[in-house]
PDB file of C-alpha atoms in Angstrom:
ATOM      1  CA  UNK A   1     -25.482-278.327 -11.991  1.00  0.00           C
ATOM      2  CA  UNK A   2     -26.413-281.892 -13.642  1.00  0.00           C
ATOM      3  CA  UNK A   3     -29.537-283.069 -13.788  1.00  0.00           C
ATOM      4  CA  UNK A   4     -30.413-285.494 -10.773  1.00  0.00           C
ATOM      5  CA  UNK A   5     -28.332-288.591 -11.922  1.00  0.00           C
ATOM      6  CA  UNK A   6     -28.190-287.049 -15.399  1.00  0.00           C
ATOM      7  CA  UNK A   7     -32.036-288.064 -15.556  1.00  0.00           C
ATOM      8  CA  UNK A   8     -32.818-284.837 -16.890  1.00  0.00           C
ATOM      9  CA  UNK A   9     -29.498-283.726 -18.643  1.00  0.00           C
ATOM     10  CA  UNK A  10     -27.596-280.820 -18.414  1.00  0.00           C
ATOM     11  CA  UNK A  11     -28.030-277.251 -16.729  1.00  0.00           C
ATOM     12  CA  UNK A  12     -28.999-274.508 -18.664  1.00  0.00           C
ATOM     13  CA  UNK A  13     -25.716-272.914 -17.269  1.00  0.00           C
ATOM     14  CA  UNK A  14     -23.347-275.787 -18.032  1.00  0.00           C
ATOM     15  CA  UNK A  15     -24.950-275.871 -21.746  1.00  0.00           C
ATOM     16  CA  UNK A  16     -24.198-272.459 -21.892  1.00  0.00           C
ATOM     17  CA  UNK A  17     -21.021-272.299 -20.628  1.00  0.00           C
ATOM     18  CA  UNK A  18     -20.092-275.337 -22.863  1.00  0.00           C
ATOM     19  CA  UNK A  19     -21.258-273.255 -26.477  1.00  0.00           C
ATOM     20  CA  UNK A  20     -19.375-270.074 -25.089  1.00  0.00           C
ATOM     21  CA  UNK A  21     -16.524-272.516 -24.881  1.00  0.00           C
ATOM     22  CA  UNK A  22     -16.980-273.755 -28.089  1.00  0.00           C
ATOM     23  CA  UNK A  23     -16.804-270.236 -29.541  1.00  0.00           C
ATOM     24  CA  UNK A  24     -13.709-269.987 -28.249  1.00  0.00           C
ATOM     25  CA  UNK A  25     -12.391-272.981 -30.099  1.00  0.00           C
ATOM     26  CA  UNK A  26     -12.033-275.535 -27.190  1.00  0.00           C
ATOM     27  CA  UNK A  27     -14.581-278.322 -27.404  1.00  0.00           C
ATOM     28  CA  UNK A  28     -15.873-278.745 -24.030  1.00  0.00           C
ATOM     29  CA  UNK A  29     -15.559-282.667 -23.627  1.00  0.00           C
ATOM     30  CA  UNK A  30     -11.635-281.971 -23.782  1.00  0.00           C
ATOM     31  CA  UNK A  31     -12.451-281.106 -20.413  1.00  0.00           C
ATOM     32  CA  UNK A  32     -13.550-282.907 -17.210  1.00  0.00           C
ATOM     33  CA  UNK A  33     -16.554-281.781 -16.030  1.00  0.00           C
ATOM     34  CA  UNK A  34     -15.340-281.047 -12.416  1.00  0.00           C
ATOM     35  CA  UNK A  35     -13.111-278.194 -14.125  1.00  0.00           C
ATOM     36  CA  UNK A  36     -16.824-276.860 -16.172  1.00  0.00           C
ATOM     37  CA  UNK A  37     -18.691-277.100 -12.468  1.00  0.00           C
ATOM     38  CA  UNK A  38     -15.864-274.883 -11.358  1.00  0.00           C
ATOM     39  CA  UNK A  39     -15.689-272.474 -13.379  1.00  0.00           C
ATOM     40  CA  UNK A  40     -19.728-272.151 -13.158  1.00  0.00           C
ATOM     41  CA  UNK A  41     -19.468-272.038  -9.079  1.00  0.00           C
ATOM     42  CA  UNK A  42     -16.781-268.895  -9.818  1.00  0.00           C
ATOM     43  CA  UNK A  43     -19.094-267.100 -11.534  1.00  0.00           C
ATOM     44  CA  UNK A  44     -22.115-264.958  -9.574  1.00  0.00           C
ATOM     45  CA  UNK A  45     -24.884-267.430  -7.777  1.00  0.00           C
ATOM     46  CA  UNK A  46     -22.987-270.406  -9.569  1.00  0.00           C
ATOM     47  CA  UNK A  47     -23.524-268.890 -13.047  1.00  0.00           C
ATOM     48  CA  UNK A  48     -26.877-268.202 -12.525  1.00  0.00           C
ATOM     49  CA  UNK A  49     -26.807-264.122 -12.247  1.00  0.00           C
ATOM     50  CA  UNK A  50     -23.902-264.208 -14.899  1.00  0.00           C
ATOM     51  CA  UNK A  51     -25.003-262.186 -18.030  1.00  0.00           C
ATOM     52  CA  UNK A  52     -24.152-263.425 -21.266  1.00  0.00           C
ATOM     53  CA  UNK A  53     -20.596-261.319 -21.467  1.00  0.00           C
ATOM     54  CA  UNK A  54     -19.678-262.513 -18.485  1.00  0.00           C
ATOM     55  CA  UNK A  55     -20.139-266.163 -19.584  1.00  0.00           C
ATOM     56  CA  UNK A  56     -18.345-265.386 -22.594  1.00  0.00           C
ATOM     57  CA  UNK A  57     -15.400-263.778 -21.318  1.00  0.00           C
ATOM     58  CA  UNK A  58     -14.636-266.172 -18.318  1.00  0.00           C
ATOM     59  CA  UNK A  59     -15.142-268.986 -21.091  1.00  0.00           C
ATOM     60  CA  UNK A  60     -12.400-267.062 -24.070  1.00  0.00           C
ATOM     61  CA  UNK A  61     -10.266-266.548 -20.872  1.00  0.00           C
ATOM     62  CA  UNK A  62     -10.133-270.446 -19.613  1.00  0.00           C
ATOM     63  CA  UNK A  63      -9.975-271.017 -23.190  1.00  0.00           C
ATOM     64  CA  UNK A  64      -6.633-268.946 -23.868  1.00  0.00           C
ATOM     65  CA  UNK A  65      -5.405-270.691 -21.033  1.00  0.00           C
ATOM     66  CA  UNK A  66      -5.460-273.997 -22.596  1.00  0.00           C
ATOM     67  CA  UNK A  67      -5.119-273.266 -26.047  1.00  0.00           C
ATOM     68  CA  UNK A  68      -2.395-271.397 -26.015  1.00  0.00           C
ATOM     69  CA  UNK A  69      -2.269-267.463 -28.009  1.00  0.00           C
ATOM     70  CA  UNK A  70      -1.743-269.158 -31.380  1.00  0.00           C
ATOM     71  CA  UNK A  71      -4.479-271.681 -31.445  1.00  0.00           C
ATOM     72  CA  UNK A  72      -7.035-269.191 -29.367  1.00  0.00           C
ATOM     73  CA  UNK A  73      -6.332-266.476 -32.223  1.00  0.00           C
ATOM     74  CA  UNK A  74      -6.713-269.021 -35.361  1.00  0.00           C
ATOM     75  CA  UNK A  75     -10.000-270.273 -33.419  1.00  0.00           C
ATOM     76  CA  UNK A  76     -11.255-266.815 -32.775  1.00  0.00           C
ATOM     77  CA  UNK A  77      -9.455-264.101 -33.602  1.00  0.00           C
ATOM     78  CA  UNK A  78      -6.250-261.986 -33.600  1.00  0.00           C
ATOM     79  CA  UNK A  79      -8.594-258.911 -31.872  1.00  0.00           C
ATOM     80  CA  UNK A  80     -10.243-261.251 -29.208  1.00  0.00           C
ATOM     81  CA  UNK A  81      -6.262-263.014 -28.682  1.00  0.00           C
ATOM     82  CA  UNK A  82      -5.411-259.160 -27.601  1.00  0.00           C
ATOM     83  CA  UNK A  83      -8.466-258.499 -25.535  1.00  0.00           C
ATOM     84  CA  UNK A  84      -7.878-261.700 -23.601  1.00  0.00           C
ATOM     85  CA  UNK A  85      -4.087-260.594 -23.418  1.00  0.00           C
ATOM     86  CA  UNK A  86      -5.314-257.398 -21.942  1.00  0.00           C
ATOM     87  CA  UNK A  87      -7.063-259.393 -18.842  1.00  0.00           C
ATOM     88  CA  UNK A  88      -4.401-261.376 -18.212  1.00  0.00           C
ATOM     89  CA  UNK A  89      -2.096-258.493 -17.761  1.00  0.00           C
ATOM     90  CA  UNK A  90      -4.035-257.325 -15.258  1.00  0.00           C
ATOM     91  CA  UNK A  91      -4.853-260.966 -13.051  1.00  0.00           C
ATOM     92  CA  UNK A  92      -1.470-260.286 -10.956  1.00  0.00           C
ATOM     93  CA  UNK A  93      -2.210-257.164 -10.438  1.00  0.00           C
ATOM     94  CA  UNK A  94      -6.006-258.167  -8.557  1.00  0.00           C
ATOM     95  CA  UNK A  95      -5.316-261.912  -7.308  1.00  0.00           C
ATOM     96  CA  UNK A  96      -9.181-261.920  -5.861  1.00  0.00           C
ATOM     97  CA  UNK A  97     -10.646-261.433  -9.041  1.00  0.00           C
ATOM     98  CA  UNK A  98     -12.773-263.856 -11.576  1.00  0.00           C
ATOM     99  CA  UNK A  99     -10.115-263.644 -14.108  1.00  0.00           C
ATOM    100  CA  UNK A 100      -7.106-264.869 -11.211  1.00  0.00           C
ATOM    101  CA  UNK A 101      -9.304-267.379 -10.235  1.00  0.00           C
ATOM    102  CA  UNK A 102      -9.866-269.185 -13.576  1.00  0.00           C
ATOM    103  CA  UNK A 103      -6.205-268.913 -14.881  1.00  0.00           C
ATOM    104  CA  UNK A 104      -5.513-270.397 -11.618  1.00  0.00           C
ATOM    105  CA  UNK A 105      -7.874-273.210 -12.580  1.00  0.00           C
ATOM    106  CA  UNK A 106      -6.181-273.773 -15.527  1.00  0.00           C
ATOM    107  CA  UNK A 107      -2.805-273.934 -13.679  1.00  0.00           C
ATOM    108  CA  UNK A 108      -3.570-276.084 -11.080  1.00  0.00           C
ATOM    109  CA  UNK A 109      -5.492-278.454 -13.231  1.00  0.00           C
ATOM    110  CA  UNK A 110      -2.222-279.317 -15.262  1.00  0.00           C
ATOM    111  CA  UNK A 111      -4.518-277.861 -18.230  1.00  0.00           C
ATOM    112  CA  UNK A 112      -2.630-274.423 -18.971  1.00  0.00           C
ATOM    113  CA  UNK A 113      -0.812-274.404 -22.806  1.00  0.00           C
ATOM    114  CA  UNK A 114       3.241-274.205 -21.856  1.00  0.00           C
ATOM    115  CA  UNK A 115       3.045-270.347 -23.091  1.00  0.00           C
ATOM    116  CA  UNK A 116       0.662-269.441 -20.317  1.00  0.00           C
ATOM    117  CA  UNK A 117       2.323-271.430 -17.400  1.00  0.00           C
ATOM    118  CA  UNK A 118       5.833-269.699 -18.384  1.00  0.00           C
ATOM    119  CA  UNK A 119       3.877-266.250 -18.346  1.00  0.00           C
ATOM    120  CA  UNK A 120       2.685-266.922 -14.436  1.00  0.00           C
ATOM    121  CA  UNK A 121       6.647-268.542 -14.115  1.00  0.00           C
ATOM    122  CA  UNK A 122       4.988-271.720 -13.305  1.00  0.00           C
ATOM    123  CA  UNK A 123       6.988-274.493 -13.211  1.00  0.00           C
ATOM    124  CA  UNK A 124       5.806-277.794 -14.629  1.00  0.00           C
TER     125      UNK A 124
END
């Protein structure tokens, strides 16, 4: 994921996955780079075989998570805000999936906004 020792810098995914989350209006050094290397190892072949959308969406969704609806629509937008709402509605509904898997990043990395823990009734 990191260059051996950092000698040679950053992944091509992990610089990736750090402008997708950018886009979505969360500067990646607000997080810890175990929670990046996770997110890259839930993606196909460690994000590797993930195409660009794919990169994009599981970034606006971990994004959401943390920002909270208000700040992730006044970063992106009000249409993108919905079309992440849209996923999340579904996540209970298919626990083993990609989008499950990185809200419950966000939850059990004490990252998620207040908003999105009371939506999954998680207590803090």
């Amino acid at each position: 994921m990191f260059g051996l020792f950092g000698l040679f810098g950053k992944s091509k995914q992990m610089t990736a996955l750090e402008a997708e989350l950018r886009d979505a209006g969360l500067h990646p050094q607000l997080l810890q780079d175990s929670i990046k290397l996770t997110m890259l190892r839930l993606l196909p072949e460690g994000g590797k075989a993930a195409r660009p959308d794919e990169l994009r969406g599981a970034a606006q969704l971990l994004a959401y998570c943390i920002l909270g609806p208000q700040d992730f629509a006044e970063a992106t937008s009000v249409r993108e805000k919905e079309t992440v709402e849209r996923r999340l509605d579904a996540v209970l509904d298919h626990p083993e999936s990609l989008d499950s898997q990185i809200v419950l990043l966000a939850l059990k990395t004490d990252n998620a906004d207040p908003a999105v823990a009371e939506r999954f009734e998680v207590e803090e």
